Coordinates of C-alpha atoms and ligand atoms in Angstrom, one line a residue:
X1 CA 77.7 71.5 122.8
X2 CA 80.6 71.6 125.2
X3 CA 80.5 69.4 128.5
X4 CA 80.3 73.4 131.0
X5 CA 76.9 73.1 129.8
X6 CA 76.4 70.8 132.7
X7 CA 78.2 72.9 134.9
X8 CA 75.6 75.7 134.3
X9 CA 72.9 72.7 135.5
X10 CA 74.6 71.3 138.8
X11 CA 71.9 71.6 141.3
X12 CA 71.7 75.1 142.8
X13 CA 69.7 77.3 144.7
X14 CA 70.4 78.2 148.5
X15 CA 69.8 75.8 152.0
X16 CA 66.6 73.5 151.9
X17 CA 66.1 73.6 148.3
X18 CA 69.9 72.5 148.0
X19 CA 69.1 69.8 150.2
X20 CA 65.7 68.9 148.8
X21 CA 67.6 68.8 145.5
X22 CA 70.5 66.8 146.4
X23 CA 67.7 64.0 148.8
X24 CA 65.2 64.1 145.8
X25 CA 65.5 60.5 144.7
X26 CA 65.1 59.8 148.4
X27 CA 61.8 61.7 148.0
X28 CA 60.3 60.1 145.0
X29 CA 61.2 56.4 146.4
X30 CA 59.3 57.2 149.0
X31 CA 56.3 58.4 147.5
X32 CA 56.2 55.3 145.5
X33 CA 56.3 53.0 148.5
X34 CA 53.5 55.3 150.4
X35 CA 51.7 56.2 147.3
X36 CA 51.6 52.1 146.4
X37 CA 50.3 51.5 149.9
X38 CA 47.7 54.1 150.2
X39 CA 46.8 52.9 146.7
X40 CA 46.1 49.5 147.8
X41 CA 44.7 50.3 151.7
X42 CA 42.1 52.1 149.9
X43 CA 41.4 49.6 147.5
X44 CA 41.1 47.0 150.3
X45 CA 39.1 50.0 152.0
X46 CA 36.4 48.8 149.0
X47 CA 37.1 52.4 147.2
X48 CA 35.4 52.1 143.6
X49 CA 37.1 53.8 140.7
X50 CA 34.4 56.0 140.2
X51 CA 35.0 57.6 144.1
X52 CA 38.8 57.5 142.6
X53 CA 37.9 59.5 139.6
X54 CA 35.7 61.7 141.8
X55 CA 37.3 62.5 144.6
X56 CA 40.4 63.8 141.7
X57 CA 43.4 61.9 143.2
X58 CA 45.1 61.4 140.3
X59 CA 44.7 65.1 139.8
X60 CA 48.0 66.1 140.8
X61 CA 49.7 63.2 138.9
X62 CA 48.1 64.2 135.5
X63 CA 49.4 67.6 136.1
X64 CA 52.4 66.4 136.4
X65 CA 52.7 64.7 133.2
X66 CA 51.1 67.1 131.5
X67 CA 53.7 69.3 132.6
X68 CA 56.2 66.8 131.5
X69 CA 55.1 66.4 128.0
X70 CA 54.5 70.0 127.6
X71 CA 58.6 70.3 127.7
X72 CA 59.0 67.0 125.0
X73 CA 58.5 68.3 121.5
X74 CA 60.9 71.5 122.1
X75 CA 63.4 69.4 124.3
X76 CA 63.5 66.5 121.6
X77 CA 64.0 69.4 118.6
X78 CA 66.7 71.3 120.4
X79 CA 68.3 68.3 122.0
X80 CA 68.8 66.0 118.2
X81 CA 69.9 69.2 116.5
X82 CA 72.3 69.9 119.0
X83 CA 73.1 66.8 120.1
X84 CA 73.6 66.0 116.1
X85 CA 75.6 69.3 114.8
X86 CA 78.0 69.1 118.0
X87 CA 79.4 66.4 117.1
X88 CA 80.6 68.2 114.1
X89 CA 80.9 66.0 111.6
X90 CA 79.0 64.9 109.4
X91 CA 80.7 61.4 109.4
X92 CA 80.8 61.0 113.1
X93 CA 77.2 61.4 113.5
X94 CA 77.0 58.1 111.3
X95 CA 79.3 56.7 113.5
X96 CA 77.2 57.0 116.5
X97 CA 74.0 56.5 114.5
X98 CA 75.2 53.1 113.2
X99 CA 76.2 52.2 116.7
X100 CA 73.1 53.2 119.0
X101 CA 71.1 51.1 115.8
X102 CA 73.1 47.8 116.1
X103 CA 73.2 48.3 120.1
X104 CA 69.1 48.8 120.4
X105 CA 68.5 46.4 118.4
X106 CA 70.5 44.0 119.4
X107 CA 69.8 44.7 123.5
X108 CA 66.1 44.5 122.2
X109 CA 66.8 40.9 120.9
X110 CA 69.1 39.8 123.7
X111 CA 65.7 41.4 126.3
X112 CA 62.8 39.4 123.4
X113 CA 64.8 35.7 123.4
X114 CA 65.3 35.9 127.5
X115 CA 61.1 36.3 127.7
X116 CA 61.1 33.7 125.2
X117 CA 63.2 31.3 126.8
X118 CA 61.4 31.6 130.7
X119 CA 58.1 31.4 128.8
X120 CA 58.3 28.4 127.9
X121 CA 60.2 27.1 131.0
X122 CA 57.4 28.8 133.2
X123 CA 54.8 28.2 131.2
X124 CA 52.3 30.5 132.2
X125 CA 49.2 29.9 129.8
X126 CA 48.6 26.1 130.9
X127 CA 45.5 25.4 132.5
X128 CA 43.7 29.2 132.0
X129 CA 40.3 29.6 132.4
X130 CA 39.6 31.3 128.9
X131 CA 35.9 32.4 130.2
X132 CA 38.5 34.9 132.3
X133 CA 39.3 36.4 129.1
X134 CA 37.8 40.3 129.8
X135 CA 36.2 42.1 126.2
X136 CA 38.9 44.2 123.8
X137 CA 38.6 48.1 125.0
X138 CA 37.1 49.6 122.2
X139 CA 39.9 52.3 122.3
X140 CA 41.6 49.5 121.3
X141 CA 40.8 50.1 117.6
X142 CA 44.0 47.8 115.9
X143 CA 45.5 49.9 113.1
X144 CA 47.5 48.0 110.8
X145 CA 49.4 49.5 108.1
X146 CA 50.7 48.7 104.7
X147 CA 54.6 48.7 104.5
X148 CA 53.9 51.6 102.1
X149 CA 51.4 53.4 104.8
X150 CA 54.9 53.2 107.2
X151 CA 57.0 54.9 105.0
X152 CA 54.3 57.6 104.0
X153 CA 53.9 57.9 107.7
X154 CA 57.6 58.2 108.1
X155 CA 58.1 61.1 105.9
X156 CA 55.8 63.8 107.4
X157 CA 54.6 66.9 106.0
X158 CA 54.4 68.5 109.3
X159 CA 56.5 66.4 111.8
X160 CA 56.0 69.0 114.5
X161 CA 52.3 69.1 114.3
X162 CA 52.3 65.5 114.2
X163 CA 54.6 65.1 116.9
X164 CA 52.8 68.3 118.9
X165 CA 49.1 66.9 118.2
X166 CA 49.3 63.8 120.2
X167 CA 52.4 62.1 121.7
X168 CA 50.9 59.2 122.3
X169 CA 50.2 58.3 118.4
X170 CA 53.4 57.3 118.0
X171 CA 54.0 60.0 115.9
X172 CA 57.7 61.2 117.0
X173 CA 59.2 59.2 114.6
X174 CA 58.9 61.6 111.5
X175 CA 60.3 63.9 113.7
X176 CA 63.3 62.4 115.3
X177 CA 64.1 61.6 111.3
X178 CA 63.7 65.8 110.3
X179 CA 66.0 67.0 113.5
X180 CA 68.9 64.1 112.6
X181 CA 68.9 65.0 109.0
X182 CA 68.5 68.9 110.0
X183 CA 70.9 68.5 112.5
X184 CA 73.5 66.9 110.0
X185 CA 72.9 69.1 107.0
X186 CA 74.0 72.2 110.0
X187 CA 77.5 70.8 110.2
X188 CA 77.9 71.1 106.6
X189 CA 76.6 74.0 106.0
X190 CA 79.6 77.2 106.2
X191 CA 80.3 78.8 109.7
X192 CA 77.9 82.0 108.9
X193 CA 75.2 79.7 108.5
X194 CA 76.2 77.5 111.0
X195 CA 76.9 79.2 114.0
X196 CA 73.8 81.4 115.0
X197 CA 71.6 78.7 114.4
X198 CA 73.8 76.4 117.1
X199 CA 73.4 79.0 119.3
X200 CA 69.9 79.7 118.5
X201 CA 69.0 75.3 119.5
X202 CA 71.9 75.3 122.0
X203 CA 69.9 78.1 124.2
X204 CA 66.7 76.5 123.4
X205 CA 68.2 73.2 124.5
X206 CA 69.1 75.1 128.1
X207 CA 65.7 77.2 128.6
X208 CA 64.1 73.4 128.3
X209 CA 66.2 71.9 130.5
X210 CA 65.9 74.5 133.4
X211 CA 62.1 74.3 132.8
X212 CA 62.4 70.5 133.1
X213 CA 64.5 71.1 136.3
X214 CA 61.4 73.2 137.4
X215 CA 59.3 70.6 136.7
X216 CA 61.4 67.1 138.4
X217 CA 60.6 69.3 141.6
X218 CA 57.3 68.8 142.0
X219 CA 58.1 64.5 140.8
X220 CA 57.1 63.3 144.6
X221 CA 53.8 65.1 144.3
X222 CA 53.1 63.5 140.8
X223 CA 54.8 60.4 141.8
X224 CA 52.3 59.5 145.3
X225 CA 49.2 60.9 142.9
X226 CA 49.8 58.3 140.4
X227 CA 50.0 55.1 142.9
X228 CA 47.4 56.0 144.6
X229 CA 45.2 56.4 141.5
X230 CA 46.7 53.1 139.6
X231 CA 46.8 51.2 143.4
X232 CA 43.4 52.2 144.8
X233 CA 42.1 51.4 141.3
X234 CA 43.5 48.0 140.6
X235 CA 44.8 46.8 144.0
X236 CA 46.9 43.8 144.0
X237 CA 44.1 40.8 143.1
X238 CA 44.7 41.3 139.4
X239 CA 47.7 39.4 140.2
X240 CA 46.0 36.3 141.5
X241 CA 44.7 34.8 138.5
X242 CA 47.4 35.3 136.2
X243 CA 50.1 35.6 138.6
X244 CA 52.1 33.6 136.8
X245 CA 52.4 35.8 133.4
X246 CA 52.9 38.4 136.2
X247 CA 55.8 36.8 137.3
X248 CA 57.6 35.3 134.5
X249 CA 56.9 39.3 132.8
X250 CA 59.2 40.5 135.9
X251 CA 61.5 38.3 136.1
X252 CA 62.7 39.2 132.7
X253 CA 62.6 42.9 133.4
X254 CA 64.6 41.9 136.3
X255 CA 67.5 39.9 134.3
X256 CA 67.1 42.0 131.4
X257 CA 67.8 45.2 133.7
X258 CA 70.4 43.7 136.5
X259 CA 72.1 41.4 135.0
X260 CA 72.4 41.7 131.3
X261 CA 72.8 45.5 130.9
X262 CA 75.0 45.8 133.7
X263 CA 77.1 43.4 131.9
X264 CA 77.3 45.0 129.2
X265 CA 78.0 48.3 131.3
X266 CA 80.7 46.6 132.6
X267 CA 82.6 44.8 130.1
X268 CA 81.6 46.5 127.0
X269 CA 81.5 50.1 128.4
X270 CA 84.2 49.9 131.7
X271 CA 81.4 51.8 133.4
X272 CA 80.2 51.1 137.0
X273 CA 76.6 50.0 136.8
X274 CA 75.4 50.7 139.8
X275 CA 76.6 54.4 140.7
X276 CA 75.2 54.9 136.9
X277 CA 71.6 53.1 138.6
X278 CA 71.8 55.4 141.2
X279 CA 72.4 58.6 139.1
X280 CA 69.9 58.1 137.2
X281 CA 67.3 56.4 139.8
X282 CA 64.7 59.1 140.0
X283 CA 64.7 58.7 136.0
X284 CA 63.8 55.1 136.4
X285 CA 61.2 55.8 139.6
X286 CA 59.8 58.6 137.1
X287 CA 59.3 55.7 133.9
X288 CA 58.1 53.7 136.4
X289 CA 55.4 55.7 138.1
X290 CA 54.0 57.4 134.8
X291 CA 54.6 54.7 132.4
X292 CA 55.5 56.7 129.8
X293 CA 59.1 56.7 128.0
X294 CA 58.3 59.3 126.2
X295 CA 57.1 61.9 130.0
X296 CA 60.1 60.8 131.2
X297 CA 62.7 61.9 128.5
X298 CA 63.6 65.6 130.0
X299 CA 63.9 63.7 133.5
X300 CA 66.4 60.9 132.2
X301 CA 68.3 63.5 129.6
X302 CA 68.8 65.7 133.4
X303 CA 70.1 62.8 135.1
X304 CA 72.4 61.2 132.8
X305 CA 74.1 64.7 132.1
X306 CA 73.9 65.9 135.1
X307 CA 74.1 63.2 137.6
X308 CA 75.7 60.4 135.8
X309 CA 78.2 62.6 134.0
X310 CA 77.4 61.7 130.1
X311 CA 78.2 64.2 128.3
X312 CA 75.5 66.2 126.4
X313 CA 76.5 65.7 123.0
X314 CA 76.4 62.0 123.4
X315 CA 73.0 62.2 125.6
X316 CA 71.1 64.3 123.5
X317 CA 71.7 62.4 120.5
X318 CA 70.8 58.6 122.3
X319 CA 68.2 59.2 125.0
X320 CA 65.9 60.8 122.7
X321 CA 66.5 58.3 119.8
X322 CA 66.3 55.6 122.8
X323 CA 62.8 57.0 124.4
X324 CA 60.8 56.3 121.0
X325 CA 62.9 53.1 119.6
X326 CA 64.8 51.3 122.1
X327 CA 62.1 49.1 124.3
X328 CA 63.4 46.1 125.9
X329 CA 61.2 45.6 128.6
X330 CA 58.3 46.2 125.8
X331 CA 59.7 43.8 123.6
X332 CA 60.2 41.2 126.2
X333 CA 56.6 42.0 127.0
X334 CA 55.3 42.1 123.9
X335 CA 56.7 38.7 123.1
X336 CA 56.1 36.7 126.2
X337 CA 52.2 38.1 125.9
X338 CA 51.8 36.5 122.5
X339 CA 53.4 33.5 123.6
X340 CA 51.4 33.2 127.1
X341 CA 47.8 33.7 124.7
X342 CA 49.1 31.1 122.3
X343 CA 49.8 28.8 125.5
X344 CA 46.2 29.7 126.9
X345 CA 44.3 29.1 123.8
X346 CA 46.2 25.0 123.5
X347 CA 48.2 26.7 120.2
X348 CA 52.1 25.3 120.2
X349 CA 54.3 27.9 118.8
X350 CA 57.1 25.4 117.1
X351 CA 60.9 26.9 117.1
X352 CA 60.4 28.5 113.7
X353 CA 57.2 30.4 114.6
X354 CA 59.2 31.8 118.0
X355 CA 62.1 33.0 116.1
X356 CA 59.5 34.7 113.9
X357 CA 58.1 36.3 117.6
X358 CA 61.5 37.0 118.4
X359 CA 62.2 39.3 115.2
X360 CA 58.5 40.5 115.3
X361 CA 58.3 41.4 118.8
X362 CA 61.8 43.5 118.3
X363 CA 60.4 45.4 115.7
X364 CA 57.3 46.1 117.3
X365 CA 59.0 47.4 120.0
X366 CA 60.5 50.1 117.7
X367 CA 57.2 51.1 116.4
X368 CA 55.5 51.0 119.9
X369 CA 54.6 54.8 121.4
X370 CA 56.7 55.8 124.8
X371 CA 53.1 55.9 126.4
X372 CA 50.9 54.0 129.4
X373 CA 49.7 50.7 127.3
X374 CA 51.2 51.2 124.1
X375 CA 52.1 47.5 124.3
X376 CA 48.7 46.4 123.8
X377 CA 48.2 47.8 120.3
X378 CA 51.2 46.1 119.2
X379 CA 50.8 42.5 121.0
X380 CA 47.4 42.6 118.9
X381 CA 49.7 43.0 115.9
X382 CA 52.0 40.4 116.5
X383 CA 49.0 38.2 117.6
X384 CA 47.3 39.3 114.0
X385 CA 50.3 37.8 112.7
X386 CA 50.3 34.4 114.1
X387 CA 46.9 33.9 113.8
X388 CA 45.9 34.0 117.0
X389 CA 42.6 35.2 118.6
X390 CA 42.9 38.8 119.8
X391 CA 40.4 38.5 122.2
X392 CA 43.1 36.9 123.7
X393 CA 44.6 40.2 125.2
X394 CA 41.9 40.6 127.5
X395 CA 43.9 37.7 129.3
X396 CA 46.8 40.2 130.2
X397 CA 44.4 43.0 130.8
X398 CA 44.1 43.6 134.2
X399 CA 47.8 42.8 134.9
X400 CA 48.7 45.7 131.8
X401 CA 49.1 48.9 134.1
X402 CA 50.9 47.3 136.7
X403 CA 53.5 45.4 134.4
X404 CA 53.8 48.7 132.3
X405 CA 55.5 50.5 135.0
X406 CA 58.1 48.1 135.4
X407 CA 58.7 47.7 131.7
X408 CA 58.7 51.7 131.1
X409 CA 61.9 51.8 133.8
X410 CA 63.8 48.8 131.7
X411 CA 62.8 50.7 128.5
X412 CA 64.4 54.1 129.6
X413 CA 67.4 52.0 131.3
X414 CA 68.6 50.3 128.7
X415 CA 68.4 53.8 126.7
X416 CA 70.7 55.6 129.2
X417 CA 72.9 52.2 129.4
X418 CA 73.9 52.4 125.9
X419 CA 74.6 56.0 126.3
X420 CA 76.7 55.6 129.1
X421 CA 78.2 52.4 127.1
X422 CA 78.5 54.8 124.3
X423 CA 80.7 57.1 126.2
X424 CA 83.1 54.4 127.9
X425 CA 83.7 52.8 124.2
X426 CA 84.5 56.7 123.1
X427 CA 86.9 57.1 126.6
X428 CA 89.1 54.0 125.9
X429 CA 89.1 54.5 121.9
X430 CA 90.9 58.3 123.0
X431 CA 93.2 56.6 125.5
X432 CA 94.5 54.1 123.0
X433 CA 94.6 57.2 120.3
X434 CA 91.7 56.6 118.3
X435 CA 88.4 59.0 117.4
X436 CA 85.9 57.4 118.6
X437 CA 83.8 53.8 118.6
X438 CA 83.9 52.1 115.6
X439 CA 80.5 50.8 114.5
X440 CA 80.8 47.2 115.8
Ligands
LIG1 N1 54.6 52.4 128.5 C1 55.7 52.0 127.7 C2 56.7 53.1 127.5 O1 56.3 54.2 127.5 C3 55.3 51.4 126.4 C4 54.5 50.1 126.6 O2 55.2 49.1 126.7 O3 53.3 50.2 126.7 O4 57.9 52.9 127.4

């Protein structure tokens, strides 16, 4: 796809809507910072969540993300194929597959061994008052599977029903797979057969988008409904008696997203971080106010194309790769959970047993949905596989929601970082004459 795509996109449309356009970050920022405090007024207020449920404040919020999702499974088909055939060769999409693999796994890593390392500095889990410990949620029904159950579950018979059924299971992976190996058959394939199906995803690709930009219009609305719901709901004493997970959680978000990306950013990709933050800031405010990587995909694949200047074949390839497998503030998450349990229950985790987190806790990251508390299925995994107690989770419980926003705007930051990293590897390489990064 050719980079006047985004030209067709730049914000339009005449007088206040240009200026409600061009403001809009402004807008959502402040809904979170009302919504957040309205949220917790009326939770002071003594507003139980049944009056919540009743009186429908969420209502506008669900719509929202309902709205959001509704654009996912088409956005993610036509973006991959596109993103995939236009790079034209069949060789170059390995390129940039082999790259965006070694950089999400190893920014995963890099996000896992910082949790690691403050977790057992801070350490949260001393002194806990296990009679704390809430019940499992029985939604909480752990799944494990059999290596050969993955695989099976890899390979889909119908990747779009599964995908289209429920995006929350998880189930975009068999998917993603189908559109990279559809998309890179395409550029094989001769220029009869080839062209009119381009066309066909490439208009696809747009209709989505402009229906997304329909949609990141109405974000304030959805934004304030959500905090007000998740505020008034849980108000801020969750954080009292386990402030301490709380903190050490977000203070690895906060080196994992302002100091370690933009480093990377900087030195690896020659970008400026912060003009990329503030491109893609109602992206992040998005992540963060519906917890959902997976919502917020059309929102982050608008901003980085159109506000932080990506180009589309690059961004339509990575962010949606990124929005189901690249989770560093889940990771992080994941693994400082298991280790603040371990700490609570008087279990020592020796050095070999945290490297074992450390890989685990990566990997589950991969195979953890782009939904509101996916985290929790997988920390019962990696606590499975420790043998620790998973009653254990109901410890973290009533910090989950609120931690899961923060972690959902690391998750989709570190997916448009390695885009933009991506693209700033692929600039110098055509300045010093090359084609392209070289898988590192
Ligand atoms: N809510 C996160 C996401 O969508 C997943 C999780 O950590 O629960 O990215």
């Amino acid at each position: 796809m050719s980079d006047e795509n985004t030209k067709s996109k730049e914000p339009r449309g005449g007088g206040a809507l240009r200026v409600y356009r061009q403001t809009l970050p402004w807008w959502v920022l402040g809904a979170v910072v009302v919504g957040a405090a309205a949220g917790v007024a009326l939770h002071e207020g003594g507003v139980t969540p049944e009056q919540v449920e009743r009186w429908q404040l969420g209502l506008p919020g669900d719509l929202f993300l309902r709205a959001l999702k509704m654009v996912v499974v088409p956005l993610i088909i036509a973006a991959i194929i596109t993103g995939v055939s236009g790079v034209g060769d069949v060789r170059k999409v390995g390129r940039m597959g082999g790259w965006v693999t070694i950089y999400y796994l190893g920014t995963t890593a890099i996000s896992v061994a910082i949790g690691l390392a403050l977790v057992n500095l801070v350490r949260p889990g001393d002194g806990i008052d296990l009679g704390a410990a809430g019940q499992m949620p029985e939604e909480l029904a752990i799944e494990t599977r059999s290596f050969g159950q993955f695989m099976m579950h890899l390979v889909s018979v119908n990747p779009i029903g599964d995908a289209a059924s429920d995006l929350g299971a998880g189930r975009l992976l068999p998917l993603l797979l189908f559109c990279i190996l559809f998309g890179a058959v395409l550029t094989t394939m001769s220029r009869e057969v080839k062209a009119p199906l381009m066309d066909l995803f490439d208009g696809l690709f747009k209709v989505m988008m402009k229906i997304t930009d329909l949609v990141i219009l109405l974000t304030p609305a959805g934004v304030l409904s959500l905090l007000v719901r998740t505020m008034a709901v849980h108000g801020t004493e969750a954080f009292a008696s386990i402030a301490r997970f709380g903190i050490t959680v977000a203070l690895g978000l906060v080196i994992q997203a302002f100091v370690i990306l933009p480093i990377l950013l900087k030195f690896v990709g020659g970008q400026n971080p912060w003009a990329l933050f503030r491109a893609v800031s109602p992206a992040l405010l998005t992540a963060f106010s519906t917890s959902s990587s997976s919502a917020t995909l059309p929102v982050t694949i608008d901003n980085a194309t159109n506000r932080g200047k990506i180009p589309p074949r690059i961004a339509n390839f990575v962010l949606p790769l990124g929005s189901t497998v690249n989770m560093d503030g889940t990771a992080l998450y994941e693994a400082v959970a298991a280790l603040f349990i371990a700490q609570a229950y008087g279990m020592e985790l020796g050095l070999g047993e945290q490297a074992s987190v450390l890989v685990m806790a990566t990997l589950a990251a991969v195979g953890t949905a782009g939904i509101p508390s996916a985290s929790l299925v997988m920390i019962a995994v990696v606590l499975g596989a420790l043998g620790l107690p998973l009653e254990g989770i109901g410890l973290i419980l009533a910090l989950d929601r609120l931690l899961d926003m923060g972690r959902t705007a690391v998750n989709v930051w570190g997916d448009v970082s390695g885009a933009a990293i991506y693209h700033g590897l692929e600039l110098r390489k055509e300045k010093s004459g090359g084609a392209g990064p070289a898988a590192p």
